[in-house]
Amino acid sequence: MASNTDLSTPKHIEGGCLCGALRYAVDFPEDHDFKNACSTCQCTQCRKQTSSFFLTSHVVKPLSAFRFTSQTTTLKDYEASPNAQRGFCANCGSLIYWKPKGGDYTSFAVGTVDALYLWGEGADGVTVPKEGWGRVLAAGEANHWWTGNEIKGVTDNIPAAGYGRGKKWKGDE
Ligand SMILES: [Zn+2]
Ligand SMILES: [Zn+2]
């Protein structure tokens, strides 16, 4: 079976929050490692902030690879822990990114990527594949954090999130 990372990969994607006040673009560097850039997190902080069982995120370096294309008046950085910022829209609540303070990367929330790029809504099949790039953005062979918090029978075996291909971490060790 072809690995998810044998699929076509994007050079550029766009996304934004639910209300549309925050818009961003990601320009992937030539050597971007799609395989190891996606992760899921089941920590209680991600659960509470997304109101979901897990966060799916994708890491891009350097910081300039992720940029806001809109004004950022509704962007708020919440610090659930002293070493990281969780950027979200104060108007609609969408979590946009998680990033370490002073770090050189942005881990953006894949759920905020536009439908065109995520699953191919309105894709022409040329500039964006018909099925979009959700699979390469979200189901690589990377890290699954805080699996010690798995909910048995619900989140302990998520094939679509890349469980089985990635590396499971009980916490953030
Ligand atoms: Zn918003
Ligand atoms: Zn987390």
GROMACS .gro file of C-alpha atoms and ligand atoms in nm:
model
  175
    1MET     CA    1   0.000   0.000   0.000
    2ALA     CA    2   0.124   0.343  -0.086
    3SER     CA    3   0.225   0.549   0.210
    4ASN     CA    4   0.035   0.869   0.271
    5THR     CA    5   0.352   1.056   0.199
    6ASP     CA    6   0.373   0.919  -0.158
    7LEU     CA    7   0.075   1.144  -0.230
    8SER     CA    8   0.110   1.485  -0.389
    9THR     CA    9   0.206   1.751  -0.137
   10PRO     CA   10   0.110   2.119  -0.125
   11LYS     CA   11   0.344   2.414  -0.160
   12HIS     CA   12   0.083   2.661  -0.040
   13ILE     CA   13  -0.238   2.632   0.162
   14GLU     CA   14  -0.471   2.877   0.329
   15GLY     CA   15  -0.699   2.865   0.625
   16GLY     CA   16  -0.879   3.070   0.882
   17CYS     CA   17  -1.109   3.080   1.179
   18LEU     CA   18  -1.481   3.009   1.176
   19CYS     CA   19  -1.595   3.373   1.159
   20GLY     CA   20  -1.338   3.466   0.893
   21ALA     CA   21  -1.171   3.745   1.089
   22LEU     CA   22  -0.843   3.554   1.098
   23ARG     CA   23  -0.698   3.433   0.770
   24TYR     CA   24  -0.359   3.272   0.722
   25ALA     CA   25  -0.137   3.117   0.458
   26VAL     CA   26   0.130   2.851   0.488
   27ASP     CA   27   0.414   2.830   0.238
   28PHE     CA   28   0.595   2.501   0.283
   29PRO     CA   29   0.973   2.508   0.241
   30GLU     CA   30   1.121   2.284  -0.032
   31ASP     CA   31   1.256   2.035   0.222
   32HIS     CA   32   0.939   2.024   0.435
   33ASP     CA   33   0.898   1.680   0.591
   34PHE     CA   34   0.525   1.608   0.560
   35LYS     CA   35   0.571   1.264   0.708
   36ASN     CA   36   0.696   1.385   1.045
   37ALA     CA   37   0.514   1.716   1.070
   38CYS     CA   38   0.167   1.593   1.164
   39SER     CA   39   0.060   1.499   1.509
   40THR     CA   40  -0.238   1.442   1.728
   41CYS     CA   41  -0.267   1.546   2.090
   42GLN     CA   42  -0.502   1.417   2.355
   43CYS     CA   43  -0.379   1.631   2.640
   44THR     CA   44  -0.647   1.785   2.856
   45GLN     CA   45  -0.546   2.136   2.747
   46CYS     CA   46  -0.600   2.056   2.377
   47ARG     CA   47  -0.925   1.880   2.458
   48LYS     CA   48  -1.061   2.171   2.657
   49GLN     CA   49  -0.949   2.428   2.403
   50THR     CA   50  -1.085   2.244   2.097
   51SER     CA   51  -1.389   2.095   2.278
   52SER     CA   52  -1.286   1.776   2.099
   53PHE     CA   53  -1.122   1.448   2.190
   54PHE     CA   54  -0.802   1.532   2.009
   55LEU     CA   55  -0.623   1.807   1.823
   56THR     CA   56  -0.471   1.738   1.484
   57SER     CA   57  -0.185   1.975   1.413
   58HIS     CA   58   0.093   2.021   1.160
   59VAL     CA   59   0.432   2.173   1.233
   60VAL     CA   60   0.592   2.413   0.987
   61LYS     CA   61   0.932   2.584   1.007
   62PRO     CA   62   1.057   2.857   1.006
   63LEU     CA   63   0.817   3.100   1.173
   64SER     CA   64   0.786   3.297   0.847
   65ALA     CA   65   0.635   2.990   0.672
   66PHE     CA   66   0.311   3.060   0.858
   67ARG     CA   67   0.170   3.410   0.822
   68PHE     CA   68  -0.155   3.587   0.880
   69THR     CA   69  -0.302   3.742   0.564
   70SER     CA   70  -0.577   3.924   0.754
   71GLN     CA   71  -0.572   4.170   1.038
   72THR     CA   72  -0.510   4.004   1.371
   73THR     CA   73  -0.730   4.219   1.592
   74THR     CA   74  -0.927   3.916   1.715
   75LEU     CA   75  -0.617   3.699   1.766
   76LYS     CA   76  -0.562   3.615   2.127
   77ASP     CA   77  -0.277   3.411   2.269
   78TYR     CA   78  -0.377   3.196   2.560
   79GLU     CA   79  -0.102   3.052   2.773
   80ALA     CA   80  -0.221   2.730   2.931
   81SER     CA   81   0.139   2.665   3.025
   82PRO     CA   82   0.414   2.925   3.062
   83ASN     CA   83   0.620   2.800   2.767
   84ALA     CA   84   0.361   2.793   2.490
   85GLN     CA   85   0.108   3.013   2.316
   86ARG     CA   86  -0.228   2.892   2.192
   87GLY     CA   87  -0.353   3.140   1.934
   88PHE     CA   88  -0.726   3.155   1.888
   89CYS     CA   89  -0.993   3.388   1.753
   90ALA     CA   90  -1.152   3.582   2.038
   91ASN     CA   91  -1.463   3.635   1.827
   92CYS     CA   92  -1.551   3.279   1.722
   93GLY     CA   93  -1.323   3.062   1.935
   94SER     CA   94  -1.129   2.875   1.663
   95LEU     CA   95  -0.789   2.751   1.780
   96ILE     CA   96  -0.542   2.844   1.506
   97TYR     CA   97  -0.203   2.740   1.640
   98TRP     CA   98   0.009   2.616   1.923
   99LYS     CA   99   0.366   2.738   1.940
  100PRO     CA  100   0.647   2.727   2.189
  101LYS     CA  101   0.764   3.065   2.317
  102GLY     CA  102   1.089   3.156   2.148
  103GLY     CA  103   1.063   2.851   1.920
  104ASP     CA  104   1.126   2.841   1.545
  105TYR     CA  105   0.805   2.670   1.436
  106THR     CA  106   0.428   2.701   1.429
  107SER     CA  107   0.205   2.403   1.489
  108PHE     CA  108  -0.119   2.498   1.316
  109ALA     CA  109  -0.457   2.334   1.377
  110VAL     CA  110  -0.533   2.134   1.061
  111GLY     CA  111  -0.907   2.165   1.121
  112THR     CA  112  -0.884   2.536   1.032
  113VAL     CA  113  -0.740   2.469   0.684
  114ASP     CA  114  -0.989   2.573   0.414
  115ALA     CA  115  -1.214   2.299   0.272
  116LEU     CA  116  -1.056   2.349  -0.072
  117TYR     CA  117  -0.718   2.230   0.056
  118LEU     CA  118  -0.844   1.995   0.326
  119TRP     CA  119  -1.078   1.772   0.124
  120GLY     CA  120  -1.093   1.935  -0.216
  121GLU     CA  121  -1.415   2.136  -0.203
  122GLY     CA  122  -1.430   2.302  -0.546
  123ALA     CA  123  -1.084   2.173  -0.641
  124ASP     CA  124  -0.996   2.177  -1.011
  125GLY     CA  125  -0.779   1.866  -0.985
  126VAL     CA  126  -0.485   2.060  -1.126
  127THR     CA  127  -0.371   2.325  -0.879
  128VAL     CA  128  -0.535   2.133  -0.594
  129PRO     CA  129  -0.605   1.758  -0.618
  130LYS     CA  130  -0.972   1.652  -0.618
  131GLU     CA  131  -0.936   1.500  -0.273
  132GLY     CA  132  -0.739   1.793  -0.133
  133TRP     CA  133  -0.435   1.749   0.088
  134GLY     CA  134  -0.597   1.658   0.419
  135ARG     CA  135  -0.436   1.319   0.421
  136VAL     CA  136  -0.081   1.446   0.387
  137LEU     CA  137  -0.150   1.726   0.633
  138ALA     CA  138  -0.311   1.512   0.900
  139ALA     CA  139  -0.226   1.146   0.869
  140GLY     CA  140   0.145   1.105   0.841
  141GLU     CA  141   0.374   0.891   1.046
  142ALA     CA  142   0.450   1.136   1.317
  143ASN     CA  143   0.375   1.178   1.683
  144HIS     CA  144   0.069   1.110   1.889
  145TRP     CA  145   0.098   1.298   2.215
  146TRP     CA  146  -0.062   1.224   2.551
  147THR     CA  147  -0.192   0.884   2.451
  148GLY     CA  148  -0.201   0.808   2.822
  149ASN     CA  149  -0.528   1.007   2.807
  150GLU     CA  150  -0.686   0.779   2.547
  151ILE     CA  151  -1.053   0.709   2.588
  152LYS     CA  152  -1.086   0.334   2.555
  153GLY     CA  153  -1.288   0.226   2.256
  154VAL     CA  154  -1.302   0.580   2.120
  155THR     CA  155  -0.959   0.737   2.081
  156ASP     CA  156  -0.723   0.445   2.149
  157ASN     CA  157  -0.713   0.334   1.785
  158ILE     CA  158  -0.773   0.610   1.534
  159PRO     CA  159  -0.661   0.472   1.199
  160ALA     CA  160  -0.752   0.790   1.014
  161ALA     CA  161  -0.531   0.993   1.244
  162GLY     CA  162  -0.231   0.777   1.162
  163TYR     CA  163  -0.228   0.556   1.469
  164GLY     CA  164  -0.020   0.252   1.386
  165ARG     CA  165   0.210   0.452   1.162
  166GLY     CA  166   0.313   0.715   1.408
  167LYS     CA  167   0.486   0.709   1.740
  168LYS     CA  168   0.275   0.710   2.052
  169TRP     CA  169   0.383   0.914   2.351
  170LYS     CA  170   0.216   0.876   2.689
  171GLY     CA  171   0.277   1.241   2.768
  172ASP     CA  172   0.506   1.506   2.623
  173GLU     CA  173   0.829   1.329   2.726
  174ZN      ZN  174  -1.303   3.403   1.418
  175ZN      ZN  175  -0.216   1.896   2.364
   0.00000   0.00000   0.00000
